[in-house]
Structures are given as structure tokens and as C-alpha cells.
Amino acid sequence: TQLLEQSPQFLSIQEGENLTVYCNSSSVFSSLQWYRQEPGEGPVLLVTVVTGGEVKKLKRLTFQFGDARKDSSLHITAAQPGDTGLYLCVWAGSYQLTFGKGTKLSVIP
Amino acid sequence: DTAVSQTPKYLVTQMGNDKSIKCEQNLGHDTMYWYKQDSKKFLKIMFSYNNKELIINETVPNRFSPKSPDKAHLNLHINSLELGDSAVYFCASSQVTPGLYGYTFGSGTRLTVV
């Protein structure tokens, strides 16, 4: 059973469109992280959310942690080709990360 | 300066060979990891080391042997390579509280066994 379920698995959109990626679980987490992985590179940390209901913004990216701390979402406004990549929802436990399967985003110019 | 560096970037080898992947971090982190990313892009932990001591050893064939000569280095040696070992292997490091500060990953080693 996958601890973290991400949806959609694949997303292809036109430049300028908005999108939302979801991360869900039946477990309660002390924190969740979002990473972005570009082709040929390792994942890079975008944000950590800690408090239930928390909203964090990183330029055109908005991250939300669910009130019950079981889910999170990533919203991108006016997507650009540079946003293309694999977005990973991650739980950082003691001495290991547990990854969702990721959402592969393609932004077409 | 690269924070977490892995070598080589690409590795193509025949079945049955033995190979090593090296990893070094200059962030002063105490904990280092090896992750395997399969063809479907799923990342799964293999090993984690804290201050040169093995902390996590997931269900990995004993053909895989990590070695940490000091806390800045974590190398991965693989014996008798099999076709199924083909994947991208990522080294990473973190501070004591990765839940807050996250991990820093290397750029990966793409291993192809033919």
C-alpha cells in the first residue's frame, strides 16, 4: 500500500494555464515536503509544510497542508515551460524519506 | 561548489561485473543516503548512514554494500551485477532534522547493465 498517493500521475498543459497537484494519505504527518526533479537531476526541495491548514507561496507556486495533516496540494499559476518536471510529495521520517509516485508535469510553450 | 557530488554520472557494464559509485557531500551533514529510482520514477531508500554508522538497510540484495569512510563520503559497491540492477541511483545527505530542512540530492548515476 502506497503511503502517499499523488494525482494526477501525468499532466500536460499549455503555457499560461493553472494547475493543481494533490497528495493524499490515510496517515497523519508531522510535516510534508514537496520536491521537483528535472530530467537528469536529483530532486530539489521546494517547500516544507508543518502546520495543519498552512499555506506557503513560492513565486507562482502555492502549497497547502490539509487541516488534518493528511493531505497537501500544490497549485501553479500561469505555468511556464520551466515548470516542467516531476513533482514529488514526500514524508520525511527519521533517517529516510518516503516518496509519492510523483506527478509528471509538461508545460507546452 | 557542488553540494552532493556523485561519480560516475553514467555507468554501462556487463552482467556479472562489480562496480562502485562514489558520493561526497561538502555540506557538513551527518546523515547520508542511497536511493534507487526505477523506470517508473519511483524513489526508494536503500541505505542510510549517520556519522559513518549504518542506520537503515532496506531489503536490498547483499550484492549491494555501502561503505562510509567518513561522514562526508558514502560509496556504493555492487557485486555480480544483474540486468534488474539497471536504474538511477541517487546519493543524498541531510541534517539531523530532515523533516524540517529536507534532503540535498546528487544528480544521480544512471546504471545500465547489459
mmCIF file of C-alpha atoms in Angstrom, chain A residues 4-109:
data_model
loop_
_atom_site.group_PDB
_atom_site.id
_atom_site.type_symbol
_atom_site.label_atom_id
_atom_site.label_comp_id
_atom_site.label_asym_id
_atom_site.label_seq_id
_atom_site.Cartn_x
_atom_site.Cartn_y
_atom_site.Cartn_z
ATOM 1 C CA LEU A 4 1.359 8.812 -0.234
ATOM 2 C CA GLU A 5 -0.988 8.899 -3.228
ATOM 3 C CA GLN A 6 -0.381 11.612 -5.790
ATOM 4 C CA SER A 7 -2.711 12.696 -8.554
ATOM 5 C CA PRO A 8 -2.702 13.146 -11.390
ATOM 6 C CA GLN A 9 0.164 10.930 -12.394
ATOM 7 C CA PHE A 10 0.684 12.815 -15.666
ATOM 8 C CA LEU A 11 -0.297 16.355 -16.626
ATOM 9 C CA SER A 12 0.303 18.126 -19.913
ATOM 10 C CA ILE A 13 -0.846 21.727 -20.185
ATOM 11 C CA GLN A 14 -0.313 24.834 -22.270
ATOM 12 C CA GLU A 15 1.864 27.676 -21.076
ATOM 13 C CA GLY A 16 -0.166 30.167 -19.054
ATOM 14 C CA GLU A 17 -2.660 27.653 -17.654
ATOM 15 C CA ASN A 18 -3.155 26.955 -13.960
ATOM 16 C CA LEU A 19 -2.899 23.503 -12.395
ATOM 17 C CA THR A 20 -3.191 21.706 -9.081
ATOM 18 C CA VAL A 21 -1.433 18.550 -7.947
ATOM 19 C CA TYR A 22 -2.717 16.550 -4.993
ATOM 20 C CA CYS A 23 -1.082 14.392 -2.369
ATOM 21 C CA ASN A 24 -3.290 12.243 -0.140
ATOM 22 C CA SER A 25 -2.857 9.703 2.598
ATOM 23 C CA SER A 26 -4.782 7.980 5.340
ATOM 24 C CA SER A 27 -1.935 8.756 7.753
ATOM 25 C CA VAL A 28 -1.348 11.923 9.734
ATOM 26 C CA PHE A 29 2.016 13.564 9.166
ATOM 27 C CA SER A 30 4.072 15.911 11.297
ATOM 28 C CA SER A 31 5.240 17.554 8.077
ATOM 29 C CA LEU A 32 5.252 17.053 4.338
ATOM 30 C CA GLN A 33 7.676 18.207 1.724
ATOM 31 C CA TRP A 34 7.447 18.882 -1.986
ATOM 32 C CA TYR A 35 10.366 18.307 -4.328
ATOM 33 C CA ARG A 36 10.809 18.942 -8.034
ATOM 34 C CA GLN A 37 13.005 16.720 -10.149
ATOM 35 C CA GLU A 38 14.145 17.823 -13.587
ATOM 36 C CA PRO A 39 15.401 15.331 -16.191
ATOM 37 C CA GLY A 40 18.917 14.132 -15.452
ATOM 38 C CA GLU A 41 18.987 15.704 -11.997
ATOM 39 C CA GLY A 42 18.160 14.795 -8.436
ATOM 40 C CA PRO A 43 15.065 16.040 -6.606
ATOM 41 C CA VAL A 44 15.284 19.560 -5.201
ATOM 42 C CA LEU A 45 13.351 20.646 -2.124
ATOM 43 C CA LEU A 46 10.693 23.278 -2.834
ATOM 44 C CA VAL A 47 8.926 23.605 0.496
ATOM 45 C CA THR A 48 8.190 22.014 3.858
ATOM 46 C CA VAL A 49 4.720 22.377 5.389
ATOM 47 C CA VAL A 50 4.351 21.717 9.088
ATOM 48 C CA THR A 51 1.144 23.197 10.469
ATOM 49 C CA GLY A 52 -2.337 21.929 9.538
ATOM 50 C CA GLY A 53 -4.021 24.450 7.232
ATOM 51 C CA GLU A 54 -0.708 26.107 6.433
ATOM 52 C CA VAL A 55 -0.324 27.866 3.080
ATOM 53 C CA LYS A 56 3.089 28.708 1.663
ATOM 54 C CA LYS A 57 3.839 30.602 -1.515
ATOM 55 C CA LEU A 58 6.930 30.356 -3.655
ATOM 56 C CA LYS A 59 6.502 32.815 -6.527
ATOM 57 C CA ARG A 60 3.795 31.223 -8.715
ATOM 58 C CA LEU A 61 3.634 28.053 -6.616
ATOM 59 C CA THR A 62 1.207 27.774 -3.705
ATOM 60 C CA PHE A 63 1.448 24.855 -1.281
ATOM 61 C CA GLN A 64 -1.232 23.913 1.194
ATOM 62 C CA PHE A 65 -1.215 21.429 4.062
ATOM 63 C CA GLY A 66 -4.613 19.978 4.942
ATOM 64 C CA ASP A 67 -6.205 20.862 8.266
ATOM 65 C CA ALA A 68 -5.954 17.242 9.414
ATOM 66 C CA ARG A 69 -2.356 16.992 8.118
ATOM 67 C CA LYS A 70 -3.237 14.022 5.910
ATOM 68 C CA ASP A 71 -3.053 15.759 2.549
ATOM 69 C CA SER A 72 -1.350 18.518 0.656
ATOM 70 C CA SER A 73 -1.723 20.329 -2.634
ATOM 71 C CA LEU A 74 0.483 22.262 -4.994
ATOM 72 C CA HIS A 75 -1.064 24.928 -7.202
ATOM 73 C CA ILE A 76 0.860 26.550 -10.035
ATOM 74 C CA THR A 77 -0.425 29.769 -11.528
ATOM 75 C CA ALA A 78 0.340 30.679 -15.148
ATOM 76 C CA ALA A 79 2.553 27.678 -15.762
ATOM 77 C CA GLN A 80 5.737 28.189 -17.746
ATOM 78 C CA PRO A 81 7.887 25.682 -19.665
ATOM 79 C CA GLY A 82 10.478 25.983 -16.898
ATOM 80 C CA ASP A 83 7.961 24.388 -14.520
ATOM 81 C CA THR A 84 8.239 21.113 -16.440
ATOM 82 C CA GLY A 85 9.420 18.284 -14.227
ATOM 83 C CA LEU A 86 8.449 15.556 -11.788
ATOM 84 C CA TYR A 87 6.771 16.884 -8.635
ATOM 85 C CA LEU A 88 7.146 14.672 -5.606
ATOM 86 C CA CYS A 89 5.220 14.717 -2.354
ATOM 87 C CA VAL A 90 7.426 13.391 0.419
ATOM 88 C CA TRP A 91 7.213 12.460 4.060
ATOM 89 C CA ALA A 92 10.476 12.913 5.917
ATOM 90 C CA GLY A 93 10.628 10.337 8.681
ATOM 91 C CA SER A 94 13.573 9.532 10.873
ATOM 92 C CA TYR A 95 16.537 8.760 8.631
ATOM 93 C CA GLN A 96 14.510 8.262 5.471
ATOM 94 C CA LEU A 97 12.146 9.903 3.061
ATOM 95 C CA THR A 98 9.003 8.212 1.804
ATOM 96 C CA PHE A 99 8.112 9.376 -1.676
ATOM 97 C CA GLY A 100 4.839 9.515 -3.513
ATOM 98 C CA LYS A 101 4.996 8.243 -7.079
ATOM 99 C CA GLY A 102 5.074 11.772 -8.394
ATOM 100 C CA THR A 103 3.255 13.904 -10.923
ATOM 101 C CA LYS A 104 4.997 14.365 -14.233
ATOM 102 C CA LEU A 105 4.196 17.853 -15.499
ATOM 103 C CA SER A 106 4.814 19.001 -19.053
ATOM 104 C CA VAL A 107 4.206 22.637 -19.910
ATOM 105 C CA ILE A 108 3.961 23.178 -23.632
ATOM 106 C CA PRO A 109 5.098 26.555 -24.996
#
